[in-house]
Structures are given as C-alpha cells and as structure tokens.
PDB file of C-alpha atoms in Angstrom:
ATOM      1  CA  MET A  12      35.570  78.079  21.769  1.00  0.00           C
ATOM      2  CA  LEU A  13      37.524  74.910  21.134  1.00  0.00           C
ATOM      3  CA  CYS A  14      37.708  73.631  17.559  1.00  0.00           C
ATOM      4  CA  PHE A  15      39.716  71.062  15.570  1.00  0.00           C
ATOM      5  CA  ALA A  16      39.191  68.486  12.797  1.00  0.00           C
ATOM      6  CA  LEU A  17      39.869  64.768  12.399  1.00  0.00           C
ATOM      7  CA  LYS A  18      39.402  62.348   9.476  1.00  0.00           C
ATOM      8  CA  CYS A  19      39.081  58.574   9.063  1.00  0.00           C
ATOM      9  CA  GLY A  20      41.728  58.807   6.351  1.00  0.00           C
ATOM     10  CA  LEU A  21      40.527  57.588   2.974  1.00  0.00           C
ATOM     11  CA  ILE A  22      37.719  55.497   4.417  1.00  0.00           C
ATOM     12  CA  ALA A  23      34.205  56.627   5.261  1.00  0.00           C
ATOM     13  CA  THR A  24      31.806  56.338   8.195  1.00  0.00           C
ATOM     14  CA  THR A  25      28.879  54.008   8.734  1.00  0.00           C
ATOM     15  CA  ALA A  26      27.681  55.033  12.198  1.00  0.00           C
ATOM     16  CA  PHE A  27      27.763  57.647  14.965  1.00  0.00           C
ATOM     17  CA  LEU A  28      27.399  58.075  18.739  1.00  0.00           C
ATOM     18  CA  LEU A  29      26.322  61.119  20.766  1.00  0.00           C
ATOM     19  CA  PRO A  30      27.021  62.120  24.357  1.00  0.00           C
ATOM     20  CA  GLN A  31      23.757  62.397  26.246  1.00  0.00           C
ATOM     21  CA  VAL A  32      22.369  65.620  27.630  1.00  0.00           C
ATOM     22  CA  GLN A  33      23.902  66.809  30.881  1.00  0.00           C
ATOM     23  CA  PRO A  34      20.643  67.192  32.839  1.00  0.00           C
ATOM     24  CA  TRP A  35      19.881  69.770  35.450  1.00  0.00           C
ATOM     25  CA  THR A  36      19.609  68.340  38.948  1.00  0.00           C
ATOM     26  CA  PRO A  37      17.904  69.814  42.029  1.00  0.00           C
ATOM     27  CA  GLU A  38      21.345  70.090  43.676  1.00  0.00           C
ATOM     28  CA  SER A  39      22.541  72.439  40.914  1.00  0.00           C
ATOM     29  CA  PRO A  40      22.452  76.089  42.005  1.00  0.00           C
ATOM     30  CA  VAL A  41      21.514  77.200  38.467  1.00  0.00           C
ATOM     31  CA  ARG A  42      19.592  75.371  35.744  1.00  0.00           C
ATOM     32  CA  ASP A  43      22.112  74.938  32.930  1.00  0.00           C
ATOM     33  CA  ASP A  44      21.655  72.142  30.386  1.00  0.00           C
ATOM     34  CA  THR A  45      24.381  71.702  27.782  1.00  0.00           C
ATOM     35  CA  SER A  46      22.516  69.210  25.577  1.00  0.00           C
ATOM     36  CA  LEU A  47      24.732  67.806  22.794  1.00  0.00           C
ATOM     37  CA  ASN A  48      28.409  67.786  23.821  1.00  0.00           C
ATOM     38  CA  GLY A  49      30.002  66.010  20.862  1.00  0.00           C
ATOM     39  CA  ILE A  50      29.733  63.497  18.039  1.00  0.00           C
ATOM     40  CA  ARG A  51      31.824  60.368  17.510  1.00  0.00           C
ATOM     41  CA  LEU A  52      31.954  58.738  14.066  1.00  0.00           C
ATOM     42  CA  ILE A  53      32.631  55.058  13.420  1.00  0.00           C
ATOM     43  CA  CYS A  54      34.776  54.461  10.336  1.00  0.00           C
ATOM     44  CA  THR A  55      34.203  51.564   7.945  1.00  0.00           C
ATOM     45  CA  ASP A  56      37.293  49.816   9.374  1.00  0.00           C
ATOM     46  CA  GLY A  57      35.771  49.975  12.890  1.00  0.00           C
ATOM     47  CA  SER A  58      38.008  52.769  14.183  1.00  0.00           C
ATOM     48  CA  GLU A  59      36.361  55.796  15.812  1.00  0.00           C
ATOM     49  CA  ILE A  60      37.047  59.503  15.407  1.00  0.00           C
ATOM     50  CA  GLN A  61      35.780  62.577  17.184  1.00  0.00           C
ATOM     51  CA  SER A  62      36.664  66.231  17.124  1.00  0.00           C
ATOM     52  CA  ALA A  63      36.528  68.446  20.216  1.00  0.00           C
ATOM     53  CA  VAL A  64      33.973  67.188  22.774  1.00  0.00           C
ATOM     54  CA  GLY A  65      32.437  68.955  25.772  1.00  0.00           C
ATOM     55  CA  PRO A  66      32.991  67.537  29.275  1.00  0.00           C
ATOM     56  CA  TYR A  67      29.417  66.507  30.111  1.00  0.00           C
ATOM     57  CA  GLY A  68      27.251  63.434  29.521  1.00  0.00           C
ATOM     58  CA  THR A  69      27.959  59.851  28.492  1.00  0.00           C
ATOM     59  CA  TRP A  70      28.105  58.319  25.021  1.00  0.00           C
ATOM     60  CA  THR A  71      24.914  56.822  23.619  1.00  0.00           C
ATOM     61  CA  LYS A  72      24.567  53.529  21.772  1.00  0.00           C
ATOM     62  CA  ALA A  73      25.836  53.590  18.181  1.00  0.00           C
ATOM     63  CA  GLU A  74      23.355  54.371  15.405  1.00  0.00           C
ATOM     64  CA  ILE A  75      24.407  52.296  12.388  1.00  0.00           C
ATOM     65  CA  CYS A  76      23.351  52.573   8.734  1.00  0.00           C
ATOM     66  CA  PRO A  77      21.458  49.425   7.713  1.00  0.00           C
ATOM     67  CA  GLU A  78      23.170  49.709   4.328  1.00  0.00           C
ATOM     68  CA  GLY A  79      25.905  51.968   3.061  1.00  0.00           C
ATOM     69  CA  ARG A  80      27.592  54.938   4.680  1.00  0.00           C
ATOM     70  CA  LEU A  81      26.697  58.360   6.097  1.00  0.00           C
ATOM     71  CA  ILE A  82      26.267  60.869   3.260  1.00  0.00           C
ATOM     72  CA  SER A  83      24.480  63.956   4.672  1.00  0.00           C
ATOM     73  CA  TYR A  84      23.253  65.435   7.942  1.00  0.00           C
ATOM     74  CA  SER A  85      20.827  67.858   9.567  1.00  0.00           C
ATOM     75  CA  LEU A  86      21.635  69.525  12.903  1.00  0.00           C
ATOM     76  CA  ARG A  87      18.926  70.309  15.467  1.00  0.00           C
ATOM     77  CA  VAL A  88      19.573  73.684  17.137  1.00  0.00           C
ATOM     78  CA  LEU A  89      17.804  75.719  19.789  1.00  0.00           C
ATOM     79  CA  GLU A  90      17.936  79.411  18.915  1.00  0.00           C
ATOM     80  CA  TYR A  91      19.375  81.922  21.382  1.00  0.00           C
ATOM     81  CA  GLN A  92      17.150  82.082  24.479  1.00  0.00           C
ATOM     82  CA  GLY A  93      18.326  85.360  26.023  1.00  0.00           C
ATOM     83  CA  ILE A  94      18.273  85.150  29.826  1.00  0.00           C
ATOM     84  CA  VAL A  95      16.825  81.620  29.687  1.00  0.00           C
ATOM     85  CA  ASP A  96      19.118  78.552  29.485  1.00  0.00           C
ATOM     86  CA  ASP A  97      20.819  78.164  26.076  1.00  0.00           C
ATOM     87  CA  THR A  98      21.835  74.783  24.678  1.00  0.00           C
ATOM     88  CA  ALA A  99      22.889  75.469  21.030  1.00  0.00           C
ATOM     89  CA  ALA A 100      23.127  72.094  19.183  1.00  0.00           C
ATOM     90  CA  ASP A 101      20.652  69.565  20.571  1.00  0.00           C
ATOM     91  CA  ASN A 102      20.606  66.589  18.207  1.00  0.00           C
ATOM     92  CA  ILE A 103      21.643  65.425  14.751  1.00  0.00           C
ATOM     93  CA  ARG A 104      20.375  63.086  12.072  1.00  0.00           C
ATOM     94  CA  PHE A 105      22.251  61.489   9.185  1.00  0.00           C
ATOM     95  CA  SER A 106      21.066  60.022   5.905  1.00  0.00           C
ATOM     96  CA  CYS A 107      22.535  56.708   4.801  1.00  0.00           C
ATOM     97  CA  GLU A 108      23.860  56.014   1.324  1.00  0.00           C
ATOM     98  CA  ASN A 109      21.384  53.310   0.302  1.00  0.00           C
ATOM     99  CA  ALA A 110      18.327  54.380   2.327  1.00  0.00           C
ATOM    100  CA  GLY A 111      17.377  55.309   5.793  1.00  0.00           C
ATOM    101  CA  VAL A 112      17.790  58.152   8.245  1.00  0.00           C
ATOM    102  CA  LEU A 113      19.553  57.785  11.596  1.00  0.00           C
ATOM    103  CA  THR A 114      18.497  60.130  14.419  1.00  0.00           C
ATOM    104  CA  GLY A 115      20.537  60.728  17.553  1.00  0.00           C
ATOM    105  CA  ARG A 116      19.274  59.868  21.027  1.00  0.00           C
ATOM    106  CA  SER A 117      19.322  63.369  22.456  1.00  0.00           C
ATOM    107  CA  THR A 118      16.686  66.016  23.140  1.00  0.00           C
ATOM    108  CA  ASP A 119      13.776  67.298  21.076  1.00  0.00           C
ATOM    109  CA  TRP A 120      14.605  70.941  21.839  1.00  0.00           C
ATOM    110  CA  GLY A 121      15.001  73.325  18.919  1.00  0.00           C
ATOM    111  CA  THR A 122      14.391  72.599  15.259  1.00  0.00           C
ATOM    112  CA  TYR A 123      16.270  70.710  12.566  1.00  0.00           C
ATOM    113  CA  GLY A 124      18.010  72.802   9.962  1.00  0.00           C
ATOM    114  CA  PRO A 125      18.109  71.924   6.273  1.00  0.00           C
ATOM    115  CA  TRP A 126      19.893  68.794   5.114  1.00  0.00           C
ATOM    116  CA  SER A 127      23.493  69.291   4.043  1.00  0.00           C
ATOM    117  CA  GLN A 128      24.482  68.554   0.477  1.00  0.00           C
ATOM    118  CA  GLN A 129      24.988  64.828  -0.002  1.00  0.00           C
ATOM    119  CA  CYS A 130      28.519  63.591  -0.545  1.00  0.00           C
ATOM    120  CA  THR A 131      28.610  63.156  -4.322  1.00  0.00           C
ATOM    121  CA  ASN A 132      31.495  60.675  -4.577  1.00  0.00           C
ATOM    122  CA  GLY A 133      31.996  58.743  -1.387  1.00  0.00           C
ATOM    123  CA  ALA A 134      30.708  59.488   2.089  1.00  0.00           C
ATOM    124  CA  ILE A 135      31.318  61.437   5.298  1.00  0.00           C
ATOM    125  CA  CYS A 136      34.823  60.677   6.571  1.00  0.00           C
ATOM    126  CA  GLY A 137      35.796  63.639   8.760  1.00  0.00           C
ATOM    127  CA  ILE A 138      34.446  65.939  11.448  1.00  0.00           C
ATOM    128  CA  GLN A 139      35.201  69.372  12.872  1.00  0.00           C
ATOM    129  CA  THR A 140      33.313  70.697  15.916  1.00  0.00           C
ATOM    130  CA  ARG A 141      33.069  73.969  17.807  1.00  0.00           C
ATOM    131  CA  ILE A 142      32.578  73.476  21.553  1.00  0.00           C
ATOM    132  CA  ASP A 143      31.792  75.984  24.317  1.00  0.00           C
ATOM    133  CA  ASN A 144      34.637  75.250  26.731  1.00  0.00           C
ATOM    134  CA  GLU A 145      34.085  78.200  29.079  1.00  0.00           C
ATOM    135  CA  LEU A 146      33.448  76.020  32.130  1.00  0.00           C
ATOM    136  CA  GLY A 147      32.007  77.764  35.159  1.00  0.00           C
ATOM    137  CA  THR A 148      31.390  81.067  33.379  1.00  0.00           C
ATOM    138  CA  GLY A 149      27.608  81.139  33.269  1.00  0.00           C
ATOM    139  CA  ASP A 150      25.441  79.599  30.576  1.00  0.00           C
ATOM    140  CA  ILE A 151      27.415  76.698  29.050  1.00  0.00           C
ATOM    141  CA  THR A 152      26.127  75.359  25.728  1.00  0.00           C
ATOM    142  CA  GLY A 153      28.285  72.334  24.783  1.00  0.00           C
ATOM    143  CA  LEU A 154      28.396  71.697  21.009  1.00  0.00           C
ATOM    144  CA  ASN A 155      27.847  74.915  19.046  1.00  0.00           C
ATOM    145  CA  ASP A 156      28.507  73.825  15.463  1.00  0.00           C
ATOM    146  CA  VAL A 157      29.796  70.927  13.371  1.00  0.00           C
ATOM    147  CA  LYS A 158      31.253  70.500   9.891  1.00  0.00           C
ATOM    148  CA  PHE A 159      31.646  67.145   8.133  1.00  0.00           C
ATOM    149  CA  TYR A 160      34.033  66.246   5.314  1.00  0.00           C
ATOM    150  CA  CYS A 161      33.440  63.865   2.408  1.00  0.00           C
ATOM    151  CA  CYS A 162      36.009  61.412   1.022  1.00  0.00           C
ATOM    152  CA  ASP A 163      35.884  59.453  -2.220  1.00  0.00           C
TER     153      ASP A 163
END
C-alpha cells in the first residue's frame, strides 16, 4: 500500500476532482475494476493537491462548492467481495461550508459511510490516501482509504 499526505498550506479547499473508474473491457483476461483511484483537491488560491493516486482512469470535471469551502465528507465503499471483484472506495461526497453537498462522478457501488466531523474552525486543507499499488498481482482495488485535514 502506498500512502502519503499533502496540504494546501494555511488555505482551504473549495472543490475536488476524481479519477474515473477503470472499466473492464472484453479484451481483459480477468474482470478487475479498480473504481476510485484518487482524489485531487482545489485550494482557495487555485492550486491543486493530491496524495497518492492509482494508475488507472482519467480525472473528472471539478465539483465546486457554490458557496464556502469543503468542511466534511462521506466515503462510499464496497465491502469485501471474496472471490468476486473488489473495488474498495467507489465514490465520495463533500459538504460545503454554507450549504450544499457535492457528489463525485464515479460509481454507485457500495454504500456511503457516516459523515466525518465537520471542520470546526476553517475547512478541509489536506489529504492523505492509501492506494493499492500491487499492479498485476490479482484483484487490484485502487483507493482503499482517505483522511482529510482541517486548517483554520
């Protein structure tokens, strides 16, 4: 598993992008979807940050808070499937500071977990991901977990 963290500095985030699902194709010898491969955050100054990202898919269009910044999240995860194809994290949604929920453009597999605690002073400004980087070793899952950091 590959894992590291990155922050916007002392500024927060207003938007995010997701890599799309790496779909199974008829040419593939084995059906192996990875689903969500990473998350990229857009900082309030327009810079972008991302933690470790899997190798599959392409980035989606940015989802931007209509007002305010990102303050909490809920990760959509498909539970362990045994001998069937596993995907781990499949989508994410964020709540915005002054209203609204942004949902990623990924799959509808799995279920959303509970909302994280809201950032009490400030907003989300950093990200740490855990990625399955065992390429070519069977059932690859892409993004396995994510942690976000709040800044004042």
